[in-house]
Amino acid sequence: MPKLHPILTPDHNFYDVSRGTPKPHTLAGDALINARLTPDTWRCEITADAFIEEPHTKVPATIAKSLTIADGTALDLATLMKLGKKHEVHFLKAMQCLNIDAPLGQGVWTGVPLREVLKLCGKMNNVRRIYFWGYHNHDPKQVFKSSVSYTQCFETAPGDLPVFLAYRVNGEPLSLERGGPVRMIVPWSHGYKSIKWLQHIFVTNDARNNDTYSSGNNDPDSFLKTAAYVDKSLDGQKIAAGNPVFVTGQVISGLSGVQRVEYWLRRIEGEPKPLADDADELLNAPWQPCELEAEPDWKNVLPKGIDPKQVLAFDPQRGQPLTWPPRYGMCSYHAMIKDLKPGRYEVRARSVDMNGFAQPEPRPLQKAGKNGIQVRRFEVVA
Ligand SMILES: Nc1nc2c(c(=O)[nH]1)N[C@H]1C(S)=C(S)[C@@H](COP(=O)(O)O)O[C@H]1N2
Ligand SMILES: [Mo]
């Protein structure tokens, strides 16, 4: 049988992508308390940017009430959890880095929509972007910040997901490594928007995107892309002739959904050159269907206390995701290949989205979302 991934990745099994020297999740004892990264000491400030500059920003953003550490008004965990009693959301999301070619993990994240948190500041005016950043060793050079537009924060289409401040993953408090006590979750985006160790929210009337990631030549407004990833475990395997070969991996449902996943297997001699994603040979190859893992019984998968009918992007009557895999979530896929003759082989996989675009289309630029076609090599031996 093929070996599939668990639907929920345990917190400590996520692939960790963290900047900072030292990394905030290596702090302990007093250093952790001074960094305000314990549940009791955690605080999040909310302030407005006084910035103006003609011609693009004529008036500054304002909020009726800033929440600051100096005034003793900064948001604490108890207040956030109290907001959660009324506004809590649960959401299944795959974490995928814009610059790493495999999913980092998938969790059910629990927290409070950013728009509800901003309401604590009273009336706001002239706000067009909302920035957020986390603990950064008090060193301005280490700030890692992201943002969403005012509209993205305040409006969500039915069945869609709001930006939220998460304090639990898979039913447990967020670990320090996952960005606890509180991290931002931006459902539609790659990981870089989901700021860990959240400590500051900053509203501005400068509509330009100055995310940390925009300086790395990335598209800082990209959506997660629909993409199939092939498990590395097949690489270099020697499989006895007569045994089936299992191609396995995970497929992420980006903005455009998943219609199907396909694989293409070819026999190779010597060291063939890598194939570009738009090579004719690849585009015209005899792609074969893979099978998506069956939808699980959610009552057995979700942590205690999270009813599948309450999870966003799940049907509130049936308690099942509106699509499979759920949008911005992922599931495993597999294919069984039989009767291969001894020799060396290459296998690739690709997703086809709900619009009929095969990976890496319709946005082949990798800086707008990771979705290159992956290849694994193995050998069938007599
Ligand atoms: N404060 C902070 N938040 C951060 C980062 C960081 O370096 N510092 N890395 C980001 C990036 S680039 C990614 S891909 C995700 C990774 O999340 P994970 O470590 O929980 O898998 O966290 C994001 N949030
Ligand atoms: Mo990332």
PDB file of N, CA and C in Angstrom, residues 97-134:
ATOM      1  N   CYS A  97       5.791  27.654   1.784  1.00  0.00           N
ATOM      2  CA  CYS A  97       6.685  28.797   1.603  1.00  0.00           C
ATOM      3  C   CYS A  97       6.741  29.157   0.118  1.00  0.00           C
ATOM      4  N   LEU A  98       6.858  30.440  -0.145  1.00  0.00           N
ATOM      5  CA  LEU A  98       6.964  30.890  -1.539  1.00  0.00           C
ATOM      6  C   LEU A  98       8.292  30.447  -2.163  1.00  0.00           C
ATOM      7  N   ASN A  99       9.256  30.094  -1.329  1.00  0.00           N
ATOM      8  CA  ASN A  99      10.606  29.816  -1.835  1.00  0.00           C
ATOM      9  C   ASN A  99      11.118  28.411  -1.536  1.00  0.00           C
ATOM     10  N   ILE A 100      10.253  27.528  -1.048  1.00  0.00           N
ATOM     11  CA  ILE A 100      10.686  26.162  -0.735  1.00  0.00           C
ATOM     12  C   ILE A 100       9.772  25.210  -1.490  1.00  0.00           C
ATOM     13  N   ASP A 101      10.367  24.139  -2.061  1.00  0.00           N
ATOM     14  CA  ASP A 101       9.559  23.355  -2.996  1.00  0.00           C
ATOM     15  C   ASP A 101       8.884  22.137  -2.375  1.00  0.00           C
ATOM     16  N   ALA A 102       8.378  22.262  -1.160  1.00  0.00           N
ATOM     17  CA  ALA A 102       7.522  21.212  -0.594  1.00  0.00           C
ATOM     18  C   ALA A 102       6.673  21.854   0.491  1.00  0.00           C
ATOM     19  N   PRO A 103       5.449  21.370   0.682  1.00  0.00           N
ATOM     20  CA  PRO A 103       4.608  21.944   1.730  1.00  0.00           C
ATOM     21  C   PRO A 103       5.265  21.771   3.107  1.00  0.00           C
ATOM     22  N   LEU A 104       5.044  22.736   4.002  1.00  0.00           N
ATOM     23  CA  LEU A 104       5.676  22.694   5.326  1.00  0.00           C
ATOM     24  C   LEU A 104       4.838  21.897   6.324  1.00  0.00           C
ATOM     25  N   GLY A 105       3.533  21.794   6.042  1.00  0.00           N
ATOM     26  CA  GLY A 105       2.641  21.078   6.948  1.00  0.00           C
ATOM     27  C   GLY A 105       1.234  21.631   6.808  1.00  0.00           C
ATOM     28  N   GLN A 106       0.294  20.956   7.456  1.00  0.00           N
ATOM     29  CA  GLN A 106      -1.101  21.425   7.420  1.00  0.00           C
ATOM     30  C   GLN A 106      -1.692  21.316   8.821  1.00  0.00           C
ATOM     31  N   GLY A 107      -2.408  22.355   9.230  1.00  0.00           N
ATOM     32  CA  GLY A 107      -3.022  22.336  10.553  1.00  0.00           C
ATOM     33  C   GLY A 107      -4.433  22.877  10.528  1.00  0.00           C
ATOM     34  N   VAL A 108      -5.168  22.588  11.595  1.00  0.00           N
ATOM     35  CA  VAL A 108      -6.423  23.321  11.839  1.00  0.00           C
ATOM     36  C   VAL A 108      -6.047  24.442  12.779  1.00  0.00           C
ATOM     37  N   TRP A 109      -6.141  25.647  12.293  1.00  0.00           N
ATOM     38  CA  TRP A 109      -5.726  26.823  13.055  1.00  0.00           C
ATOM     39  C   TRP A 109      -6.957  27.458  13.677  1.00  0.00           C
ATOM     40  N   THR A 110      -6.837  27.915  14.922  1.00  0.00           N
ATOM     41  CA  THR A 110      -7.960  28.516  15.640  1.00  0.00           C
ATOM     42  C   THR A 110      -7.566  29.903  16.125  1.00  0.00           C
ATOM     43  N   GLY A 111      -8.465  30.871  15.940  1.00  0.00           N
ATOM     44  CA  GLY A 111      -8.148  32.215  16.406  1.00  0.00           C
ATOM     45  C   GLY A 111      -9.275  33.197  16.157  1.00  0.00           C
ATOM     46  N   VAL A 112      -8.923  34.480  16.155  1.00  0.00           N
ATOM     47  CA  VAL A 112      -9.909  35.568  16.073  1.00  0.00           C
ATOM     48  C   VAL A 112      -9.607  36.429  14.843  1.00  0.00           C
ATOM     49  N   PRO A 113     -10.632  36.715  14.021  1.00  0.00           N
ATOM     50  CA  PRO A 113     -10.384  37.545  12.837  1.00  0.00           C
ATOM     51  C   PRO A 113      -9.730  38.887  13.187  1.00  0.00           C
ATOM     52  N   LEU A 114      -8.785  39.285  12.358  1.00  0.00           N
ATOM     53  CA  LEU A 114      -8.080  40.558  12.544  1.00  0.00           C
ATOM     54  C   LEU A 114      -9.070  41.721  12.617  1.00  0.00           C
ATOM     55  N   ARG A 115     -10.149  41.650  11.836  1.00  0.00           N
ATOM     56  CA  ARG A 115     -11.088  42.790  11.844  1.00  0.00           C
ATOM     57  C   ARG A 115     -11.728  42.972  13.209  1.00  0.00           C
ATOM     58  N   GLU A 116     -11.969  41.878  13.930  1.00  0.00           N
ATOM     59  CA  GLU A 116     -12.566  41.992  15.271  1.00  0.00           C
ATOM     60  C   GLU A 116     -11.563  42.597  16.242  1.00  0.00           C
ATOM     61  N   VAL A 117     -10.291  42.249  16.069  1.00  0.00           N
ATOM     62  CA  VAL A 117      -9.243  42.798  16.934  1.00  0.00           C
ATOM     63  C   VAL A 117      -9.098  44.304  16.680  1.00  0.00           C
ATOM     64  N   LEU A 118      -9.156  44.718  15.411  1.00  0.00           N
ATOM     65  CA  LEU A 118      -8.984  46.140  15.090  1.00  0.00           C
ATOM     66  C   LEU A 118     -10.132  46.977  15.644  1.00  0.00           C
ATOM     67  N   LYS A 119     -11.291  46.349  15.812  1.00  0.00           N
ATOM     68  CA  LYS A 119     -12.432  47.107  16.351  1.00  0.00           C
ATOM     69  C   LYS A 119     -12.166  47.587  17.780  1.00  0.00           C
ATOM     70  N   LEU A 120     -11.199  46.952  18.476  1.00  0.00           N
ATOM     71  CA  LEU A 120     -10.846  47.398  19.827  1.00  0.00           C
ATOM     72  C   LEU A 120     -10.284  48.822  19.809  1.00  0.00           C
ATOM     73  N   CYS A 121      -9.841  49.260  18.626  1.00  0.00           N
ATOM     74  CA  CYS A 121      -9.224  50.591  18.520  1.00  0.00           C
ATOM     75  C   CYS A 121     -10.233  51.683  18.176  1.00  0.00           C
ATOM     76  N   GLY A 122     -11.498  51.342  18.134  1.00  0.00           N
ATOM     77  CA  GLY A 122     -12.507  52.349  17.813  1.00  0.00           C
ATOM     78  C   GLY A 122     -12.454  52.758  16.353  1.00  0.00           C
ATOM     79  N   LYS A 123     -12.985  53.908  16.080  1.00  0.00           N
ATOM     80  CA  LYS A 123     -13.120  54.363  14.698  1.00  0.00           C
ATOM     81  C   LYS A 123     -11.745  54.541  14.050  1.00  0.00           C
ATOM     82  N   MET A 124     -11.619  54.077  12.837  1.00  0.00           N
ATOM     83  CA  MET A 124     -10.383  54.362  12.112  1.00  0.00           C
ATOM     84  C   MET A 124     -10.710  55.070  10.810  1.00  0.00           C
ATOM     85  N   ASN A 125      -9.750  55.889  10.376  1.00  0.00           N
ATOM     86  CA  ASN A 125      -9.955  56.640   9.151  1.00  0.00           C
ATOM     87  C   ASN A 125      -8.725  56.554   8.258  1.00  0.00           C
ATOM     88  N   ASN A 126      -8.959  56.612   6.952  1.00  0.00           N
ATOM     89  CA  ASN A 126      -7.866  56.647   5.978  1.00  0.00           C
ATOM     90  C   ASN A 126      -6.880  55.494   6.146  1.00  0.00           C
ATOM     91  N   VAL A 127      -7.409  54.308   6.379  1.00  0.00           N
ATOM     92  CA  VAL A 127      -6.552  53.120   6.463  1.00  0.00           C
ATOM     93  C   VAL A 127      -6.682  52.345   5.156  1.00  0.00           C
ATOM     94  N   ARG A 128      -5.571  52.121   4.484  1.00  0.00           N
ATOM     95  CA  ARG A 128      -5.613  51.335   3.241  1.00  0.00           C
ATOM     96  C   ARG A 128      -4.787  50.065   3.312  1.00  0.00           C
ATOM     97  N   ARG A 129      -3.823  50.011   4.226  1.00  0.00           N
ATOM     98  CA  ARG A 129      -3.069  48.757   4.408  1.00  0.00           C
ATOM     99  C   ARG A 129      -2.849  48.510   5.879  1.00  0.00           C
ATOM    100  N   ILE A 130      -2.755  47.230   6.219  1.00  0.00           N
ATOM    101  CA  ILE A 130      -2.530  46.838   7.607  1.00  0.00           C
ATOM    102  C   ILE A 130      -1.299  45.944   7.640  1.00  0.00           C
ATOM    103  N   TYR A 131      -0.271  46.419   8.332  1.00  0.00           N
ATOM    104  CA  TYR A 131       0.987  45.664   8.456  1.00  0.00           C
ATOM    105  C   TYR A 131       1.023  44.939   9.787  1.00  0.00           C
ATOM    106  N   PHE A 132       1.839  43.900   9.848  1.00  0.00           N
ATOM    107  CA  PHE A 132       2.033  43.214  11.130  1.00  0.00           C
ATOM    108  C   PHE A 132       3.422  42.603  11.134  1.00  0.00           C
ATOM    109  N   TRP A 133       4.026  42.587  12.316  1.00  0.00           N
ATOM    110  CA  TRP A 133       5.329  41.940  12.474  1.00  0.00           C
ATOM    111  C   TRP A 133       5.423  41.343  13.863  1.00  0.00           C
ATOM    112  N   GLY A 134       6.455  40.529  14.045  1.00  0.00           N
ATOM    113  CA  GLY A 134       6.587  39.799  15.296  1.00  0.00           C
ATOM    114  C   GLY A 134       7.817  40.229  16.081  1.00  0.00           C
TER     115      GLY A 134
END
